[in-house]
Tab-separated table of C-alpha atoms and ligand atoms in Angstrom:
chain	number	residue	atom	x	y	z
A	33	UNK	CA	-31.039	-26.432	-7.280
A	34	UNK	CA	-27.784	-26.189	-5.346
A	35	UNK	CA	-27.876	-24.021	-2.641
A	36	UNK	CA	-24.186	-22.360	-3.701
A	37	UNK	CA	-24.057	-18.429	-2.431
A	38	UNK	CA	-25.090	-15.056	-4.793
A	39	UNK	CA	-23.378	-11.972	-4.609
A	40	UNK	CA	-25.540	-9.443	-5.866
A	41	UNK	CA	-23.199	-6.756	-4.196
A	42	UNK	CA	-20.680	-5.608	-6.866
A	43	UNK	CA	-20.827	-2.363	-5.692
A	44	UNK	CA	-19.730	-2.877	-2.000
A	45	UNK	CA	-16.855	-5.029	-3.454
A	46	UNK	CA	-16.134	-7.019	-6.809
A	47	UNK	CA	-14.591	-10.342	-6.546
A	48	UNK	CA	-10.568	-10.544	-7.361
A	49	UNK	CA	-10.298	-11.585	-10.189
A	50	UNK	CA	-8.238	-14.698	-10.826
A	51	UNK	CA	-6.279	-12.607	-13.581
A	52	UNK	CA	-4.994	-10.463	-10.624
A	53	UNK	CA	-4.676	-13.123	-8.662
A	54	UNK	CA	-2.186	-14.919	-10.942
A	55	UNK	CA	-0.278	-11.137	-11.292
A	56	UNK	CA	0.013	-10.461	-7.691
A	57	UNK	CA	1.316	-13.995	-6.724
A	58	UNK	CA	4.991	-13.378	-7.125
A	59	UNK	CA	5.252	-10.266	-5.464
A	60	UNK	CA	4.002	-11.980	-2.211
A	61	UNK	CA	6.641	-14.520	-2.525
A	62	UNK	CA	10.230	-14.200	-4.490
A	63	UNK	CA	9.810	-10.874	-5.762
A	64	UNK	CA	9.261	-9.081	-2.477
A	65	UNK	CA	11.462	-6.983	-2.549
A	66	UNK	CA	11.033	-2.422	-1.191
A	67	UNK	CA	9.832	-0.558	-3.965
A	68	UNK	CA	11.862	2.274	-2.740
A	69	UNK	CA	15.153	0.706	-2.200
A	70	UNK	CA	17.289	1.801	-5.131
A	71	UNK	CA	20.660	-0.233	-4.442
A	72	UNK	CA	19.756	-3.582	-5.259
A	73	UNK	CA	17.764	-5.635	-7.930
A	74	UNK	CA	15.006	-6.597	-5.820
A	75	UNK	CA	13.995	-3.122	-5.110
A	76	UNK	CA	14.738	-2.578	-8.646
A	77	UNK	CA	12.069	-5.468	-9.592
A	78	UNK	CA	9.713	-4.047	-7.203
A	79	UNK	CA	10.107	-0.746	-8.890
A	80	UNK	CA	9.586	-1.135	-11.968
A	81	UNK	CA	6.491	-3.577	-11.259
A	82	UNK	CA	4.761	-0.350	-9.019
A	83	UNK	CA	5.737	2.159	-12.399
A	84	UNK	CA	3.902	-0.105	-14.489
A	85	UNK	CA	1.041	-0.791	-11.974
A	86	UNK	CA	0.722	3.330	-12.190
A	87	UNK	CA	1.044	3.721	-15.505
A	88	UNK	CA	-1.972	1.483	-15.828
A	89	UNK	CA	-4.271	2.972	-13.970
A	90	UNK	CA	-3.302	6.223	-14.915
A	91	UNK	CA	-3.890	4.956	-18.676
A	92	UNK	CA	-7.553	3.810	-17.103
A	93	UNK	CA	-8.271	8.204	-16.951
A	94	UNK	CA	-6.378	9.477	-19.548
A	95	UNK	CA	-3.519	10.445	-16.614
A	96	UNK	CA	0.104	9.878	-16.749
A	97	UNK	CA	1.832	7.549	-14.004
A	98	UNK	CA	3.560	10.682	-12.363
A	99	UNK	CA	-0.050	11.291	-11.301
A	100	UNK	CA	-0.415	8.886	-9.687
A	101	UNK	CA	-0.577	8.715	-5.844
A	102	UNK	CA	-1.350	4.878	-4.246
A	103	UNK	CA	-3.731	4.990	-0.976
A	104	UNK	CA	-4.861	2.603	0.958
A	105	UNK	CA	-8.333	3.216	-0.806
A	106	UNK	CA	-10.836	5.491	-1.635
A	107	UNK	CA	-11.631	6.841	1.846
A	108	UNK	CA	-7.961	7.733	2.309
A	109	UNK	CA	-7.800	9.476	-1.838
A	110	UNK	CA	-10.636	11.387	-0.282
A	111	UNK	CA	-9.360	12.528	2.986
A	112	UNK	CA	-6.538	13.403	0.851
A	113	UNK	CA	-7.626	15.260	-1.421
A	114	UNK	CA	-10.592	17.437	0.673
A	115	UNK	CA	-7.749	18.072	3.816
A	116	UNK	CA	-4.969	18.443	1.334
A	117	UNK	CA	-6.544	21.160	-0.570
A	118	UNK	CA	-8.376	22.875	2.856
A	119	UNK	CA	-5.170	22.920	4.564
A	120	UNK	CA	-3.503	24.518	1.587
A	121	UNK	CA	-6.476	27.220	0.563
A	122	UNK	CA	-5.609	30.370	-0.416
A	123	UNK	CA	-6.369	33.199	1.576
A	124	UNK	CA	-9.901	34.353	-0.036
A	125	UNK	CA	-10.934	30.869	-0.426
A	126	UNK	CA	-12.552	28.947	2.834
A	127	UNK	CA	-16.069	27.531	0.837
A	128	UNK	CA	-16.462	23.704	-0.428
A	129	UNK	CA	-19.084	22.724	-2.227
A	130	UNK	CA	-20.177	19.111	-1.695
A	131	UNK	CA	-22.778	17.517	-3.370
A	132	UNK	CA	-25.621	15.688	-1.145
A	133	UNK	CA	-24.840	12.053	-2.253
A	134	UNK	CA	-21.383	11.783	-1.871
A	135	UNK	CA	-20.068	8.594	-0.206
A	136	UNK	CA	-19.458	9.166	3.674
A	137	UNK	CA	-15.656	9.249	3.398
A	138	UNK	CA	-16.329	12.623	1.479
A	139	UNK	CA	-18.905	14.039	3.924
A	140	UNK	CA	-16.638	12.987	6.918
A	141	UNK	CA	-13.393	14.665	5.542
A	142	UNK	CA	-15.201	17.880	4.602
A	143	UNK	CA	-16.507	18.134	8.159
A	144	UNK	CA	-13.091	17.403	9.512
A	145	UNK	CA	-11.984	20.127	7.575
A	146	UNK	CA	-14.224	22.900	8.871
A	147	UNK	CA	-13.469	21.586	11.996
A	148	UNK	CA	-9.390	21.844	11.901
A	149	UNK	CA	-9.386	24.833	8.931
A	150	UNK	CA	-13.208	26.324	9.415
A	151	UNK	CA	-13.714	25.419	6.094
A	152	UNK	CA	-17.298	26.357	5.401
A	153	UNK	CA	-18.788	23.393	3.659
A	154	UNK	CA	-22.208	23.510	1.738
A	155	UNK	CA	-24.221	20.945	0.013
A	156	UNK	CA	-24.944	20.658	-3.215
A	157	UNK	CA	-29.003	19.970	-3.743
A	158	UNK	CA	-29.577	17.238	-6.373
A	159	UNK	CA	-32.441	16.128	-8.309
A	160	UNK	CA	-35.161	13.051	-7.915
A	161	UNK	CA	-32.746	11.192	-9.480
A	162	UNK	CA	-29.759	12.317	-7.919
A	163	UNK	CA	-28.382	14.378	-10.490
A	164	UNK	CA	-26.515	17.392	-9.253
A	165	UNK	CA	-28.534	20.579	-9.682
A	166	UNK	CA	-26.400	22.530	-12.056
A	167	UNK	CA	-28.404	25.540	-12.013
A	168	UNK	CA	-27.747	25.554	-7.845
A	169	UNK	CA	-24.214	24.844	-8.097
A	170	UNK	CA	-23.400	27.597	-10.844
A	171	UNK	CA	-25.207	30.310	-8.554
A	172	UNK	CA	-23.065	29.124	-5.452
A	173	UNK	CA	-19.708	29.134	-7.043
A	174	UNK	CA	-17.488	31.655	-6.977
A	175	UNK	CA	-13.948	32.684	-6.165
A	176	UNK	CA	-13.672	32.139	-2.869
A	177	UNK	CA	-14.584	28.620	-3.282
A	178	UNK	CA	-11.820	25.911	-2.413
A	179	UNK	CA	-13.386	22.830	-4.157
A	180	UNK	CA	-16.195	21.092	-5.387
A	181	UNK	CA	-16.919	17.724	-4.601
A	182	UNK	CA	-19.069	15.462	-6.777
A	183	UNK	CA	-18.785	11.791	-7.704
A	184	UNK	CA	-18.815	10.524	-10.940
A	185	UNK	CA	-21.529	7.690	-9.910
A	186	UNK	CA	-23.179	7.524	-7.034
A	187	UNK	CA	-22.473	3.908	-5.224
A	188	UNK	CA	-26.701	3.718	-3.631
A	189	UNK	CA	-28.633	4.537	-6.744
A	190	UNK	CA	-25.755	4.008	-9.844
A	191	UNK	CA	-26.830	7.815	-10.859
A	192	UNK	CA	-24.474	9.060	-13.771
A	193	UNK	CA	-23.541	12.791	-13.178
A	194	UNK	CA	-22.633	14.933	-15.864
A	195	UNK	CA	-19.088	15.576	-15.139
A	196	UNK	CA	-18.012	17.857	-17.949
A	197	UNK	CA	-20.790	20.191	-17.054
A	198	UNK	CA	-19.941	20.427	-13.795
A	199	UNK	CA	-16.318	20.637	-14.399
A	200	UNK	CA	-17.178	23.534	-16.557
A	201	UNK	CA	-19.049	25.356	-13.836
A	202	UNK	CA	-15.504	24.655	-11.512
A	203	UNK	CA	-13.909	26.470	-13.893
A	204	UNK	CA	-15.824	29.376	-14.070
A	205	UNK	CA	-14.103	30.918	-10.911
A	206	UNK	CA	-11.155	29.003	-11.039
A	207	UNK	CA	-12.102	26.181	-8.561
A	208	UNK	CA	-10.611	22.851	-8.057
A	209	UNK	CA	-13.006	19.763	-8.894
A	210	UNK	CA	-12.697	16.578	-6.980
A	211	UNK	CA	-14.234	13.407	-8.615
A	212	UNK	CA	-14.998	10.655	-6.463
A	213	UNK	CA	-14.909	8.374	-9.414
A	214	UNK	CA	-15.034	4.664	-7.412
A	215	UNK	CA	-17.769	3.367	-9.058
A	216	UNK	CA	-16.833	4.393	-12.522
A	217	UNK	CA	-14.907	2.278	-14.430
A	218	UNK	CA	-17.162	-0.504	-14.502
A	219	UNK	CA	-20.036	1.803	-16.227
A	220	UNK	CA	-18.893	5.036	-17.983
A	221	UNK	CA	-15.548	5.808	-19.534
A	222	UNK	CA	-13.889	9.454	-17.864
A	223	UNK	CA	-10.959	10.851	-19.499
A	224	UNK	CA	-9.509	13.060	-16.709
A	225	UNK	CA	-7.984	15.714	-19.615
A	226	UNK	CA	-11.345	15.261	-21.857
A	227	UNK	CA	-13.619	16.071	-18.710
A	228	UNK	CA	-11.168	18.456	-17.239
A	229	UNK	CA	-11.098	16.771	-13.787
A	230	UNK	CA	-8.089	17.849	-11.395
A	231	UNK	CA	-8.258	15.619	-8.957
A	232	UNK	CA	-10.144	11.743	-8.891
A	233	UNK	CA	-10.248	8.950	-6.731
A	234	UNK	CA	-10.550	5.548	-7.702
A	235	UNK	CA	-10.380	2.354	-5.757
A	236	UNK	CA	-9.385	-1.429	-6.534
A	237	UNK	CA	-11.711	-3.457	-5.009
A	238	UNK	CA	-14.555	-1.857	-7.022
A	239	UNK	CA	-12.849	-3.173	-9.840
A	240	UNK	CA	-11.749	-6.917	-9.461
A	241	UNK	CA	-8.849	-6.328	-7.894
A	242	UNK	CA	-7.519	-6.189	-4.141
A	243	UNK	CA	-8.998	-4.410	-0.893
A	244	UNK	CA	-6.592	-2.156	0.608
A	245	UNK	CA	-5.271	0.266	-2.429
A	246	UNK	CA	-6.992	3.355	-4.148
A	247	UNK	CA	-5.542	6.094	-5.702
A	248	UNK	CA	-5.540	9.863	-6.018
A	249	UNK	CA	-5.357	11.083	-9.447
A	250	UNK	CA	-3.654	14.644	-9.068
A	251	UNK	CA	-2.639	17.167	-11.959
A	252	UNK	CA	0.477	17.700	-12.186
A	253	UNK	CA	-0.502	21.252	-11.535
A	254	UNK	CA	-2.342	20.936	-8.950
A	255	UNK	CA	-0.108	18.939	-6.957
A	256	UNK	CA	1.917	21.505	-4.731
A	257	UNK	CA	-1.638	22.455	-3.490
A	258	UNK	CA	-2.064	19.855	-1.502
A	259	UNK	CA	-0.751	19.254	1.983
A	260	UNK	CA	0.023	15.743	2.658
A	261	UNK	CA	-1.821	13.406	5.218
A	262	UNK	CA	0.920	11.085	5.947
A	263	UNK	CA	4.067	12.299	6.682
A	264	UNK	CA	7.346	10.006	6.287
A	265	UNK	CA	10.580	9.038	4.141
A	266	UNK	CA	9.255	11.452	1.250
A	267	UNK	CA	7.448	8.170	-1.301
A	268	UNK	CA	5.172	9.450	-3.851
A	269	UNK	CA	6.515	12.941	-4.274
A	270	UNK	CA	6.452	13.646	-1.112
A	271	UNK	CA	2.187	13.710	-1.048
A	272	UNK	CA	1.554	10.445	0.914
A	273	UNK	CA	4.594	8.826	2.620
A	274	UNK	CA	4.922	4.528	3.453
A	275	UNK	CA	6.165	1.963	1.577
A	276	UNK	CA	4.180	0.807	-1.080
A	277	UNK	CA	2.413	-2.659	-1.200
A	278	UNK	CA	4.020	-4.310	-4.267
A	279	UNK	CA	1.303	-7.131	-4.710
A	280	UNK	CA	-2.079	-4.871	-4.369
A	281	UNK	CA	-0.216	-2.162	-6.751
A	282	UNK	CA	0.525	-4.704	-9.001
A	283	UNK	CA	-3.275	-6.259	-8.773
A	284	UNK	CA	-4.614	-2.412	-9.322
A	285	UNK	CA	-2.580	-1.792	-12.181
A	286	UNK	CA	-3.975	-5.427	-13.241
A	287	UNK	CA	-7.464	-4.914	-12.922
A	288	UNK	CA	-7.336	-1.981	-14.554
A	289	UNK	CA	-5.535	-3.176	-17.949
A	290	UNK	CA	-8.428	-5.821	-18.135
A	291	UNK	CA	-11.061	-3.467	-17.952
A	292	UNK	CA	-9.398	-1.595	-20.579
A	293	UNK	CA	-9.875	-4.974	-23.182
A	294	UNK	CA	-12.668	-6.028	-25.686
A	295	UNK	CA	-14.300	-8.455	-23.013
A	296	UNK	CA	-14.441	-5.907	-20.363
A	297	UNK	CA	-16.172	-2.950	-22.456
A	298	UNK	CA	-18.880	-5.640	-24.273
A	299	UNK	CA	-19.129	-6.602	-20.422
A	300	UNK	CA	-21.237	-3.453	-19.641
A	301	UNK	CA	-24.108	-4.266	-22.058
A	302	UNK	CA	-24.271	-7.934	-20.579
A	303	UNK	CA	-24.263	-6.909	-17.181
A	304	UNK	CA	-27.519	-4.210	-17.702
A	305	UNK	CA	-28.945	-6.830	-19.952
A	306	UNK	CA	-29.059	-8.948	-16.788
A	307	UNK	CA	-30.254	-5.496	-14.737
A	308	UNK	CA	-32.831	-5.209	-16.778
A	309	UNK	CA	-33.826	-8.359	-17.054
A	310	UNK	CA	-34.053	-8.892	-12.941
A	311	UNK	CA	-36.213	-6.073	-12.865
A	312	UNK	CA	-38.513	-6.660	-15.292
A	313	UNK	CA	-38.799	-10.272	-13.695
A	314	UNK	CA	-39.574	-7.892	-10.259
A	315	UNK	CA	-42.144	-5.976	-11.843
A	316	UNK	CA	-43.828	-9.454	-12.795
A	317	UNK	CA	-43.894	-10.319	-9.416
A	318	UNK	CA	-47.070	-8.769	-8.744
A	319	UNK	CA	-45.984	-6.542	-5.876
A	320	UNK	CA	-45.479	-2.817	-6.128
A	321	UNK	CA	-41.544	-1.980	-6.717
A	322	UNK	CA	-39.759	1.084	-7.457
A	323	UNK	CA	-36.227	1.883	-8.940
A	324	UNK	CA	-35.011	4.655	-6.812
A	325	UNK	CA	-32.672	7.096	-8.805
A	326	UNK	CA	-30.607	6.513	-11.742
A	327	UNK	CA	-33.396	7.158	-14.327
A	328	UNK	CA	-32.216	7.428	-18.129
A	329	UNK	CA	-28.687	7.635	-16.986
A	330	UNK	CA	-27.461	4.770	-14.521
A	331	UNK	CA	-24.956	2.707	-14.015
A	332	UNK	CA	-25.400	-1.037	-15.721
A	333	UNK	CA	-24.843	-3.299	-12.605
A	334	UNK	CA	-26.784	-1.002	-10.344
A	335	UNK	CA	-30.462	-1.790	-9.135
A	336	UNK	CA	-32.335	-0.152	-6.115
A	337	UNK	CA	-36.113	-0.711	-5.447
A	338	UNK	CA	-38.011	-0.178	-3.114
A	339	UNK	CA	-40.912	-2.344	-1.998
A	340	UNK	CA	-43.711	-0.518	-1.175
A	341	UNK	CA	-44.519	-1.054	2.478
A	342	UNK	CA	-41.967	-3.869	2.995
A	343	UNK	CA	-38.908	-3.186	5.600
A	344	UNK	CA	-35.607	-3.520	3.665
A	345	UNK	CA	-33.910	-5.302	6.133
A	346	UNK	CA	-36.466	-7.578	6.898
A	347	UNK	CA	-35.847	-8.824	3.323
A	348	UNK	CA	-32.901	-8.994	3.287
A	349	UNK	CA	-32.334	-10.713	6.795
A	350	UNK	CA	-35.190	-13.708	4.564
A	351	UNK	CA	-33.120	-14.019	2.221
A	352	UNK	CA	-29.889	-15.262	4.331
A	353	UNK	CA	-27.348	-16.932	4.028
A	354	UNK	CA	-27.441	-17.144	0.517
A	355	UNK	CA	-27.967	-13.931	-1.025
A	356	UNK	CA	-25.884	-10.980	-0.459
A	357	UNK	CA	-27.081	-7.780	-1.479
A	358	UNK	CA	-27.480	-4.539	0.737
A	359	UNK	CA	-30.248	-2.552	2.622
A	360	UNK	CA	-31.204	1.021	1.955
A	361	UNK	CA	-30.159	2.357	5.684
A	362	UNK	CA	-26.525	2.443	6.847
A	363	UNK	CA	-25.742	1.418	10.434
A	364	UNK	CA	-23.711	4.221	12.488
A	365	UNK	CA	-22.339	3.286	16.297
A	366	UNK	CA	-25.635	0.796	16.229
A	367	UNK	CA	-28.186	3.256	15.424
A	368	UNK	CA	-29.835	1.978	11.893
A	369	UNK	CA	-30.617	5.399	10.277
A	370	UNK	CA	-32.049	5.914	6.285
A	371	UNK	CA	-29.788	6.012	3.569
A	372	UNK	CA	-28.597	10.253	3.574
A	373	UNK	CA	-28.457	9.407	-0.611
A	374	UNK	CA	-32.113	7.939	-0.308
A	375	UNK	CA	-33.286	11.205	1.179
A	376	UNK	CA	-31.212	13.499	-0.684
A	377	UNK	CA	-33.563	12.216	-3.460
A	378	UNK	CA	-36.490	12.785	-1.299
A	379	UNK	CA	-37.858	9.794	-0.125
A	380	UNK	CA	-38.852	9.497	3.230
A	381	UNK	CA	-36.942	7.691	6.006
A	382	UNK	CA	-39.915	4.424	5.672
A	383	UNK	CA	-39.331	4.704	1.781
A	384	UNK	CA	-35.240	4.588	2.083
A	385	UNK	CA	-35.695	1.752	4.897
A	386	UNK	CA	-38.087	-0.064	2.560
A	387	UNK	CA	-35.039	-0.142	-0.472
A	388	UNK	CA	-32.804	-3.029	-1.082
A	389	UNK	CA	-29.198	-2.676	-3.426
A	390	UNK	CA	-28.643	-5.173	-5.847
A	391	UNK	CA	-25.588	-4.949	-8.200
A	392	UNK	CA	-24.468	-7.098	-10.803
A	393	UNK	CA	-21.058	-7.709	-12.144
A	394	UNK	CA	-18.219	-9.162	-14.362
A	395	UNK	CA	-19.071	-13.050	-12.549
A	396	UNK	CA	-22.828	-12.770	-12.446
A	397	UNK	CA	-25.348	-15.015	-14.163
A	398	UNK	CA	-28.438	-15.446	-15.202
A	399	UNK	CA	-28.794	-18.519	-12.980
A	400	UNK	CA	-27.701	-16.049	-10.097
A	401	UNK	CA	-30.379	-13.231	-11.385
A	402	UNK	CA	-33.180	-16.395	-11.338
A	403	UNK	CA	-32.534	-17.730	-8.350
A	404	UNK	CA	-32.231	-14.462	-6.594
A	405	UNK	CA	-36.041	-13.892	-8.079
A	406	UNK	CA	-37.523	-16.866	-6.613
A	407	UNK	CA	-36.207	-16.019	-3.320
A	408	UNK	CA	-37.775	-12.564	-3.571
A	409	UNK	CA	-41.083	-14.194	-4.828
A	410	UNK	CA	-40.853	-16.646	-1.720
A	411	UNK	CA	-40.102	-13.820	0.487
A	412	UNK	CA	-42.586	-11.628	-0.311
A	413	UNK	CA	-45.332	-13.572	-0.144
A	414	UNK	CA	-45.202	-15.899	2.277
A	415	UNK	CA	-44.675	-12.985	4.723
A	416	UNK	CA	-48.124	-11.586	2.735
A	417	UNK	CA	-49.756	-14.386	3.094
A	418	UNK	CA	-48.771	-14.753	7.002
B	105	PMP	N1	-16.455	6.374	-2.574
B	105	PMP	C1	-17.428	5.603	-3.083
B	105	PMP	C2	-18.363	6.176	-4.103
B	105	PMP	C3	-17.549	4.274	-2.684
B	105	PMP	O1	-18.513	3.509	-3.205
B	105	PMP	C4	-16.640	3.762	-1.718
B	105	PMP	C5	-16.764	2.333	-1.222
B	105	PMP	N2	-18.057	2.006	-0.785
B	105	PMP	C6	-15.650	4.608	-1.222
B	105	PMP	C7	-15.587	5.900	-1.672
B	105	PMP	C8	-14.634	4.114	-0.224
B	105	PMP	O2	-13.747	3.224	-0.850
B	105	PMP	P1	-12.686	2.334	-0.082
B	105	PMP	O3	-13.431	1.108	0.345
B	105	PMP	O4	-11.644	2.016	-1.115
B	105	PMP	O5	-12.140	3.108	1.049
C-alpha cells in the first residue's frame, strides 16, 4: 500500500475544490481589478463577479444577495453579529442566551460583549447528545433578551439542532436568533425564510472553497440593528468596511453553486455510507468505542468515539504523519484542556481526552476509510499488547 496522506478532517477544513480553483484563477491575475471602483471596467468586472458570488450563497439559504455581508470567516460573522447586536440593544434588553456547544468564536464574542456592554450572557443546557434543551430555553426567554445563539450543527459531535423550534421559541418575545450555521451545508438543507433565522453565519472553507471568507447572513430588517465592527470607506452597506477579495468571493459563491447540484446532494448519503461503514469496521475491532453525541440526528461526515481508557492524543500522535484527524481536547496558550462540547454532554474530562474526530467528505474513499482502520487496529493493540 502506498503510504499517500488521509484527511479524515473535513470538518476543520474541506479541500478547495479544483472547480473553485479553476473560478478563482482569473481574478488573481487579469481580472484584478477593486470591486468598489465604479469608473472603470475593471472595477466593473470585479463587480459584477462579487454580485454574483453573493447571490450564490445567498441562494445556498433561501437569502437574497443584498443580505449578504463577506467576512473574513466565520469567527469574524460571529463577532459581528453577537457585538453588532449588543452594542445596538435596546434599552430593556441586556440578556443573551448562548447555547453550551457553540464554537469558541461565539463564546469569546459573547464574553467580549458583557465585558464592553455588560451584556449578561447565559448558557443554554443541552442534552446527552447535544441537543439544545428546548424546555430550558423557552423558560429563560423573554423580552429583555438581546439574542439567542445556537448553531445549526455542532462542528465536535455533528449534532443536528432543531432550528425551527428554536427559532419559534426566539420569537415568542421578539428575540433575534443567530445561527452559527458553518457546518451546515454539507449535511442539512436551512432555508433562512422557511426556518425563520435572522441572522447566520456560514464559512467557505467548510465547504470546498477558500480560507479567509465567511459571511453574515442579515435580514434585511434586521440590519440597522447592528453596529459595525470595521469601520472604513462605507463597503457592504456600511456593516463591515474593506475592500473585498475578488478571488475568495468568487470561490465562495463557487462552492456554494456546486453544492447546490445533483452530485453534491446524492453526496451526503455516500459520505454517511462511508461513516457508517468506518464505524461499524471500529466496533469489529474488538475494543470498546463510543460515538459521542449526534445520536438519530447527525451530521453524515461526522464521527467521534471515544476509546475507552485510551488517551486521544496518544492516538492520534500513532497515527502520524499520515492520518489527519483531530483530538477531543483543544489546546489554549499551551494548556491542553477537554473539549467544553465534550462536557457540555457530560462526559468527564478523561472521557473527552479519550475522543478522537474523524470527518469524511466530498474527496474521501473507501480506500482512505480502510486504511485509516488498519492503522487504528495497529495502534490499539500493539500499545495493548506492550
Ligand atoms: N463556527 C463553527 C461551528 C466552526 O466549525 C468554525 C471553524 N472551526 C467556526 C465557527 C470558525 O470559522 P472560520 O474558520 O471561518 O473563522
Amino acid at each position: 500500500m502506498t503510504e499517500r496522506p488521509v484527511y479524515l478532517d473535513n470538518m476543520a477544513s474541506t479541500p478547495v475544490d479544483p472547480r473553485v480553483v479553476e473560478a478563482m484563477a482569473p481574478f488573481w491575475s487579469t481580472a484584478f481589478g477593486n470591486p468598489h471602483s465604479v469608473e472603470h471596467a475593471f472595477g466593473w468586472q470585479a463587480d459584477e463577479a462579487v454580485e454574483r458570488a453573493a447571490a450564490s450563497v445567498a441562494a445556498l439559504i433561501g437569502a437574497d444577495a443584498d443580505e449578504i455581508i463577506f467576512t473574513a470567516g466565520a469567527t469574524e460573522a460571529n463577532n459581528l453579529a453577537i457585538l453588532g447586536l449588543a452594542h445596538r440593544a435596546p434599552a430593556g434588553r441586556r440578556r443573551m442566551l448562548v447555547s453550551a456547544v457553540e464554537h469558541k468564536s461565539v463564546l469569546a464574542a459573547a464574553r467580549a460583549a458583557a465585558g464592553r456592554y455588560g451584556t449578561i450572557v447565559e448558557v443554554i443546557p443541552v442534552d446527552a447528545e447535544g441537543r439544545i434543551d428546548l424546555d430550558r430555553l423557552a423558560g429563560m426567554i423573554s423580552e429583555d433578551v438581546i439574542c439567542v445563539v445556537a448553531m445549526a450543527v455542532n462542528n465536535e459531535i455533528g449534532t443536528v439542532q432543531d432550528i425551527p423550534a428554536v427559532a419559534a421559541i426566539c420569537a415568542t418575545a421578539d428575540v433575534h436568533l443567530v445561527c452559527d450555521a458553518v457546518q451546515a451545508p454539507l449535511g442539512v438543507d436551512l432555508d433562512v425564510d422557511r426556518c425563520k433565522i435572522p441572522l447566520l453565519v456560514l464559512s467557505a472553507h467548510k465547504i470546498y472553497g477558500p480560507k479567509g471568507i465567511g459571511a453574515l447572513y442579515v435580514r434585511r430588517d434586521v440590519q440597522n440593528m447592528i453596529e459595525p465592527q470595521v469601520y472604513g470607506g462605507g463597503q457592504q452597506r456600511g456593516l463591515r468596511a474593506g475592500t473585498l477579495p475578488t478571488p475568495l468571493c468568487v470561490g465562495f459563491g463557487t462552492a456554494a453553486e456546486l453544492l447546490g447540484t445533483e452530485e453534491a446532494i446524492g453526496e451526503r448519503a455516500m459520505i454517511a455510507s462511508l461513516r457508517d461503514h468506518f464505524e461499524d469496521g471500529l466496533r469489529r475491532l474488538g475494543h470498546p468505542v463510543v460515538i459521542n453525541g449526534g445520536g438519530a440526528s447527525r451530521h453524515p461526515g461526522n464521527s467521534n468515539v471515544r476509546f475507552r481508557g485510551r488517551d486521544g492524543r496518544d492516538l492520534i500522535a500513532a497515527l502520524q504523519p499520515r492520518f489527519a484527524v483531530s483530538s477531543g481536547s483543544a489546546c489554549s496558550s499551551g494548556i491542553v484542556e477537554p473539549s467544553h462540547v465534550l462536557r457540555a454532554i457530560g462526559l468527564t474530562g478523561e472521557e473527552a481526552n479519550s475522543s478522537v474526530r474523524f470527518s469524511f467528505g466530498r474527496f474521501t474513499t473507501e480506500a482512505d476509510v480502510a486504511a485509516a482502520m488498519e492503522a487504528l487496529s495497529d495502534a490499539i493493540f500493539s500499545d495493548e499488547a506492550a
